[in-house]
Coordinates of C-alpha atoms and ligand atoms in Angstrom, one line a residue:
M12 CA 0.0 0.0 0.0
E13 CA 1.2 3.5 -0.9
L14 CA 1.9 5.6 2.1
E15 CA -0.2 8.8 2.2
K16 CA 1.1 12.2 3.1
I17 CA -1.1 14.0 5.6
D18 CA -0.2 17.2 7.3
G19 CA 0.7 16.7 11.0
L20 CA 1.3 13.0 10.6
N21 CA 4.6 11.2 10.1
I22 CA 3.6 8.0 8.2
Q23 CA 6.0 5.1 7.8
H24 CA 6.0 1.3 7.3
H25 CA 6.8 -0.6 10.5
Q26 CA 10.4 -1.7 10.6
Q27 CA 9.5 -5.3 10.8
S28 CA 6.5 -5.5 8.4
K29 CA 5.2 -3.5 5.5
R30 CA 1.7 -4.7 6.6
I31 CA 1.8 -2.4 9.6
I32 CA 1.6 1.3 9.2
N33 CA 3.2 3.5 11.8
I34 CA 1.5 6.9 12.3
Q35 CA 3.2 9.5 14.6
L36 CA 1.3 12.6 15.6
E37 CA 3.4 15.8 15.4
D38 CA 3.6 17.9 18.5
F39 CA 1.2 20.6 17.2
I40 CA -1.5 17.9 16.6
V41 CA -1.0 16.5 20.1
E42 CA -1.1 20.0 21.6
K43 CA -4.3 20.9 19.8
L44 CA -5.9 17.6 20.7
A45 CA -5.0 18.0 24.4
F46 CA -6.5 21.5 24.3
N47 CA -9.8 20.1 22.8
F48 CA -9.8 17.0 25.0
K49 CA -10.3 19.3 28.0
K50 CA -13.9 19.8 26.9
F51 CA -15.1 16.5 28.4
D52 CA -13.7 14.3 31.2
I53 CA -13.6 10.5 30.8
L54 CA -16.8 10.0 32.8
T55 CA -18.6 12.1 30.2
L56 CA -17.2 9.9 27.4
E57 CA -18.5 6.8 29.3
Y58 CA -22.0 8.2 29.9
K59 CA -22.6 10.0 26.7
P60 CA -21.7 8.1 23.6
F61 CA -22.1 11.2 21.4
A62 CA -19.3 13.0 23.2
R63 CA -16.9 10.3 21.8
F64 CA -17.8 11.3 18.3
T65 CA -17.1 14.9 19.2
F66 CA -13.5 13.9 20.0
A67 CA -13.2 11.7 16.9
N68 CA -14.3 14.6 14.8
V69 CA -11.7 16.9 16.4
L70 CA -9.0 14.4 15.5
N71 CA -10.3 14.1 12.0
E72 CA -10.5 17.9 11.5
L73 CA -6.9 18.3 12.7
T74 CA -5.8 16.0 9.9
S75 CA -7.6 17.8 7.1
N76 CA -10.5 15.3 7.4
Q77 CA -8.3 12.5 6.0
M78 CA -7.6 10.3 9.0
S79 CA -10.9 8.5 9.1
N80 CA -10.8 7.4 5.5
Y81 CA -7.1 6.6 5.7
F82 CA -7.5 4.5 8.8
M83 CA -10.5 2.7 7.3
K84 CA -8.5 1.9 4.1
I85 CA -5.5 0.5 6.1
L86 CA -7.6 -1.6 8.3
K87 CA -9.8 -3.1 5.6
D88 CA -7.0 -3.7 3.2
R89 CA -6.0 -7.4 3.4
N90 CA -2.4 -6.5 2.6
T91 CA -2.1 -4.3 5.7
G92 CA -4.9 -4.3 8.2
C93 CA -2.9 -2.9 11.1
L94 CA -1.7 0.5 12.3
I95 CA 0.1 1.9 15.3
V96 CA -0.5 5.5 16.3
N97 CA 1.6 7.3 18.8
P98 CA 2.6 10.9 19.7
K99 CA 5.9 11.5 18.0
N100 CA 7.5 13.0 21.1
N101 CA 7.0 12.1 24.7
I102 CA 5.6 15.4 25.9
S103 CA 4.2 15.9 29.3
I104 CA 0.6 16.6 28.1
V105 CA 0.5 12.9 27.0
D106 CA -0.8 11.4 30.2
Q107 CA -3.2 8.5 30.8
D108 CA -6.2 10.6 30.4
F109 CA -5.0 11.9 27.1
L110 CA -4.4 8.3 25.9
V111 CA -7.9 7.1 26.9
K112 CA -9.3 10.1 25.0
L113 CA -7.1 9.5 22.0
S114 CA -8.0 5.8 21.9
T115 CA -11.6 6.8 22.0
A116 CA -11.2 9.3 19.2
I117 CA -9.4 6.8 17.0
T118 CA -11.9 4.0 17.4
H119 CA -14.8 6.3 16.7
L120 CA -13.3 7.2 13.4
I121 CA -13.7 3.7 12.2
G122 CA -16.7 2.2 14.0
N123 CA -18.7 1.6 17.1
P124 CA -17.2 -0.1 20.2
N125 CA -18.7 -3.2 21.7
H126 CA -19.8 -3.2 25.3
D127 CA -16.8 -4.8 27.2
S128 CA -18.4 -7.1 29.7
M129 CA -15.3 -7.5 31.7
A130 CA -15.2 -3.8 32.5
G131 CA -18.9 -2.9 32.1
K132 CA -18.2 -0.1 29.6
Y133 CA -17.1 0.6 26.1
Y134 CA -13.4 0.1 27.0
A135 CA -11.5 -1.9 29.5
R136 CA -8.3 -0.9 31.4
F137 CA -6.4 -3.6 33.1
H138 CA -3.0 -4.2 34.8
V139 CA -0.6 -7.0 34.4
K140 CA 1.4 -7.4 37.6
H141 CA 3.7 -9.8 39.4
L142 CA 0.9 -11.5 41.3
D143 CA -2.2 -12.6 39.7
D144 CA -5.2 -14.7 40.8
S145 CA -7.4 -14.2 37.7
D146 CA -8.8 -17.0 35.6
S147 CA -7.4 -16.3 32.1
Y148 CA -4.0 -15.7 30.4
L149 CA -4.7 -12.0 30.0
R150 CA -3.1 -11.0 33.3
K151 CA -0.6 -13.9 33.8
P152 CA 2.7 -12.2 33.4
Y153 CA 5.1 -15.1 33.2
I154 CA 3.2 -17.3 30.8
N155 CA 3.1 -16.8 27.1
M156 CA -0.1 -15.4 25.8
D157 CA -0.6 -17.4 22.7
L158 CA -1.6 -15.9 19.3
H159 CA -5.4 -15.4 19.2
T160 CA -8.1 -13.2 17.9
D161 CA -10.6 -11.3 20.1
G162 CA -14.3 -11.7 20.5
T163 CA -14.3 -15.4 19.9
Y164 CA -16.9 -16.0 22.7
V165 CA -19.3 -13.1 22.2
K166 CA -22.2 -12.6 19.9
E167 CA -21.2 -9.1 18.9
K168 CA -19.2 -8.7 15.7
T169 CA -15.6 -8.0 16.5
D170 CA -14.2 -6.5 13.3
W171 CA -11.3 -4.7 14.9
L172 CA -9.5 -4.2 18.2
L173 CA -7.4 -1.4 19.7
M174 CA -4.9 -1.8 22.4
T175 CA -3.1 1.1 24.0
K176 CA -0.2 0.9 26.4
L177 CA -1.0 3.3 29.2
E178 CA 1.9 2.6 31.5
E179 CA 4.8 0.3 32.0
K180 CA 7.2 -0.1 35.0
N181 CA 10.0 -2.5 35.6
V182 CA 9.3 -4.4 32.5
K183 CA 11.6 -6.8 30.7
G184 CA 10.2 -9.1 28.1
G185 CA 6.4 -9.0 27.5
E186 CA 6.9 -8.1 23.8
S187 CA 3.8 -7.9 21.6
V188 CA 3.5 -10.7 19.1
L189 CA 1.6 -10.3 15.9
L190 CA 0.9 -12.6 12.9
H191 CA -0.8 -11.8 9.6
L192 CA -2.8 -14.8 8.4
D193 CA -1.3 -14.6 4.9
D194 CA 2.2 -14.8 6.4
W195 CA 1.4 -18.0 8.2
E196 CA 3.1 -21.1 6.7
Y197 CA 0.3 -23.5 7.6
L198 CA -2.7 -21.4 6.5
E199 CA -3.6 -23.6 3.5
K200 CA -3.2 -26.9 5.2
L201 CA -5.2 -26.1 8.3
S202 CA -7.9 -23.9 6.8
N203 CA -8.7 -26.7 4.3
D204 CA -9.0 -29.2 7.1
P205 CA -12.8 -30.1 7.3
I206 CA -12.6 -29.9 11.1
G207 CA -11.6 -26.3 11.0
K208 CA -14.9 -25.5 9.2
Q209 CA -17.0 -27.4 11.8
N210 CA -18.8 -25.5 14.5
F211 CA -17.0 -25.3 17.8
I212 CA -18.5 -24.3 21.1
W213 CA -16.9 -21.2 22.7
G214 CA -17.3 -20.4 26.3
S215 CA -15.4 -18.1 28.7
P216 CA -14.2 -18.0 32.3
R217 CA -16.1 -16.1 35.0
S218 CA -14.1 -12.9 34.9
K219 CA -15.3 -12.2 31.4
N220 CA -18.9 -11.8 32.6
V221 CA -20.4 -13.5 29.6
E222 CA -23.1 -16.0 30.6
Y223 CA -23.8 -17.6 27.2
K224 CA -21.8 -19.7 24.8
V225 CA -21.5 -19.3 21.1
E226 CA -20.9 -21.6 18.2
H227 CA -18.8 -20.9 15.1
P228 CA -16.0 -22.5 13.1
V229 CA -12.3 -21.5 13.4
F230 CA -12.0 -20.7 9.7
S231 CA -14.5 -19.0 7.4
K232 CA -14.3 -17.0 4.2
D233 CA -14.8 -13.3 3.7
K234 CA -16.9 -11.9 0.8
N235 CA -13.8 -12.1 -1.5
G236 CA -13.3 -15.7 -0.6
L237 CA -10.3 -15.0 1.6
T238 CA -9.8 -17.0 4.7
Q239 CA -10.6 -15.5 8.1
I240 CA -9.8 -16.9 11.5
S241 CA -11.6 -16.6 14.9
Y242 CA -9.6 -18.5 17.5
I243 CA -8.2 -18.4 21.0
D244 CA -6.7 -21.3 22.8
Q245 CA -8.5 -21.1 26.1
F246 CA -12.1 -20.8 25.2
P247 CA -13.2 -23.5 22.6
E248 CA -14.8 -26.5 24.2
P249 CA -14.0 -29.5 21.9
K250 CA -16.9 -31.9 21.5
N251 CA -14.8 -34.9 20.7
M252 CA -11.3 -36.2 20.1
E253 CA -11.1 -34.9 16.5
Q254 CA -11.9 -31.4 17.5
G255 CA -9.5 -31.6 20.4
L256 CA -6.7 -32.8 18.3
F257 CA -7.4 -30.3 15.6
L258 CA -7.1 -27.4 18.1
Q259 CA -3.8 -28.8 19.4
K260 CA -2.5 -29.0 15.9
L261 CA -3.6 -25.5 15.2
S262 CA -2.1 -24.1 18.4
N263 CA 1.2 -25.8 17.6
A264 CA 1.2 -24.5 14.0
L265 CA 0.5 -20.9 15.2
E266 CA 3.1 -20.8 18.0
G267 CA 5.6 -22.6 15.7
S268 CA 5.3 -20.0 12.9
K269 CA 8.6 -18.4 11.9
N270 CA 6.8 -15.3 10.6
K271 CA 5.6 -13.9 13.9
I272 CA 6.4 -10.3 14.5
E273 CA 7.8 -9.7 17.9
T274 CA 7.9 -6.0 18.8
K275 CA 8.3 -3.7 21.8
L276 CA 5.5 -1.2 21.8
P277 CA 6.5 2.0 23.6
V278 CA 4.2 3.5 26.2
G279 CA 1.6 5.8 24.5
S280 CA 1.2 3.5 21.5
C281 CA -2.2 2.6 20.2
I282 CA -2.3 -0.5 18.0
V283 CA -5.4 -1.1 15.9
A284 CA -5.8 -4.3 13.9
N285 CA -8.3 -6.1 11.7
N286 CA -9.5 -9.0 13.9
Y287 CA -10.2 -11.4 11.0
F288 CA -6.7 -11.8 9.6
W289 CA -4.3 -10.5 12.3
L290 CA -3.6 -12.6 15.4
H291 CA -2.0 -11.1 18.5
G292 CA -0.3 -12.4 21.6
R293 CA 2.4 -11.5 24.2
K294 CA 5.7 -13.1 25.3
P295 CA 6.2 -13.8 29.0
F296 CA 7.7 -11.1 31.2
E297 CA 10.9 -11.5 33.1
E298 CA 10.1 -12.0 36.8
N299 CA 10.0 -8.8 38.8
K300 CA 8.1 -8.1 42.0
N301 CA 7.5 -4.5 40.9
L302 CA 6.4 -5.4 37.4
S303 CA 3.5 -3.3 36.1
R304 CA 1.9 -2.7 32.7
E305 CA -1.4 -1.1 32.2
L306 CA -3.3 -1.6 29.0
L307 CA -6.5 -0.3 27.5
R308 CA -8.6 -2.2 25.0
I309 CA -11.5 -1.4 22.8
R310 CA -13.1 -3.8 20.3
G311 CA -15.9 -3.1 17.9
S312 CA -17.4 -3.2 14.4
F313 CA -16.8 -1.0 11.4
F314 CA -19.3 1.6 10.3
N315 CA -21.3 0.3 7.3
Ligands
FE2_18 FE1 -6.6 -10.4 22.8

């Protein structure tokens, strides 16, 4: 994909993959955003969905009304589908409040967020720390979080996801891991396996606050006949031996891929990815009693 030139944005390919577009906000954009973001506090964004669009519109107007179309193009293009936005310089007005508002603005340029049942609002903030007594891999610092897509166990369409790194302290390891489906060596073989097209049952542990289970296959086709994946290791409930063994084979083939991108995302980065053909995960952290990372996530559907 040709990189566009938009005033106020420094747009580059990611060092490790041309499929990921890096977008840095110049200081004057950050300053104008911060000024406009004073208009509403975060509670207002939570309570009044229309206020989120006001912020999204500010962001779009600051980029000559081009950001919305450009982001949509990157995210829907099968050859890319992933972007990383961050302020170019680490200036003091970029605090956690700013990042929550920026994340909100970005997502409302491309679609509507799903209700996040874990947090009870349109976004979730969560910490990864040394000690954890939760029931999923999300907050387990010293275990690999395997490659997966989001929204596998909910009824809502999950076209995209955004993750923002709000804070990080005493962190070694914990790199983000990404894989584009078309870079995966085993795509053909596994997506053509008839078991991958069967319906699987997907549940979730208690912390997710989702009472129901859903059924869908791991692999499906988009309207152009291209393969899509909906998969996470922890939540499918295999009905029988063949489904169980298929999932094990799939898990091994994903984790064994040589084409995974392992990258350190700096604090203040927002990564947005198409959830049908990008998988994401995290490497284990090195043990540290004072380890702390805080993330924000938003998932949702594209505007029609
Ligand atoms: Fe995830």
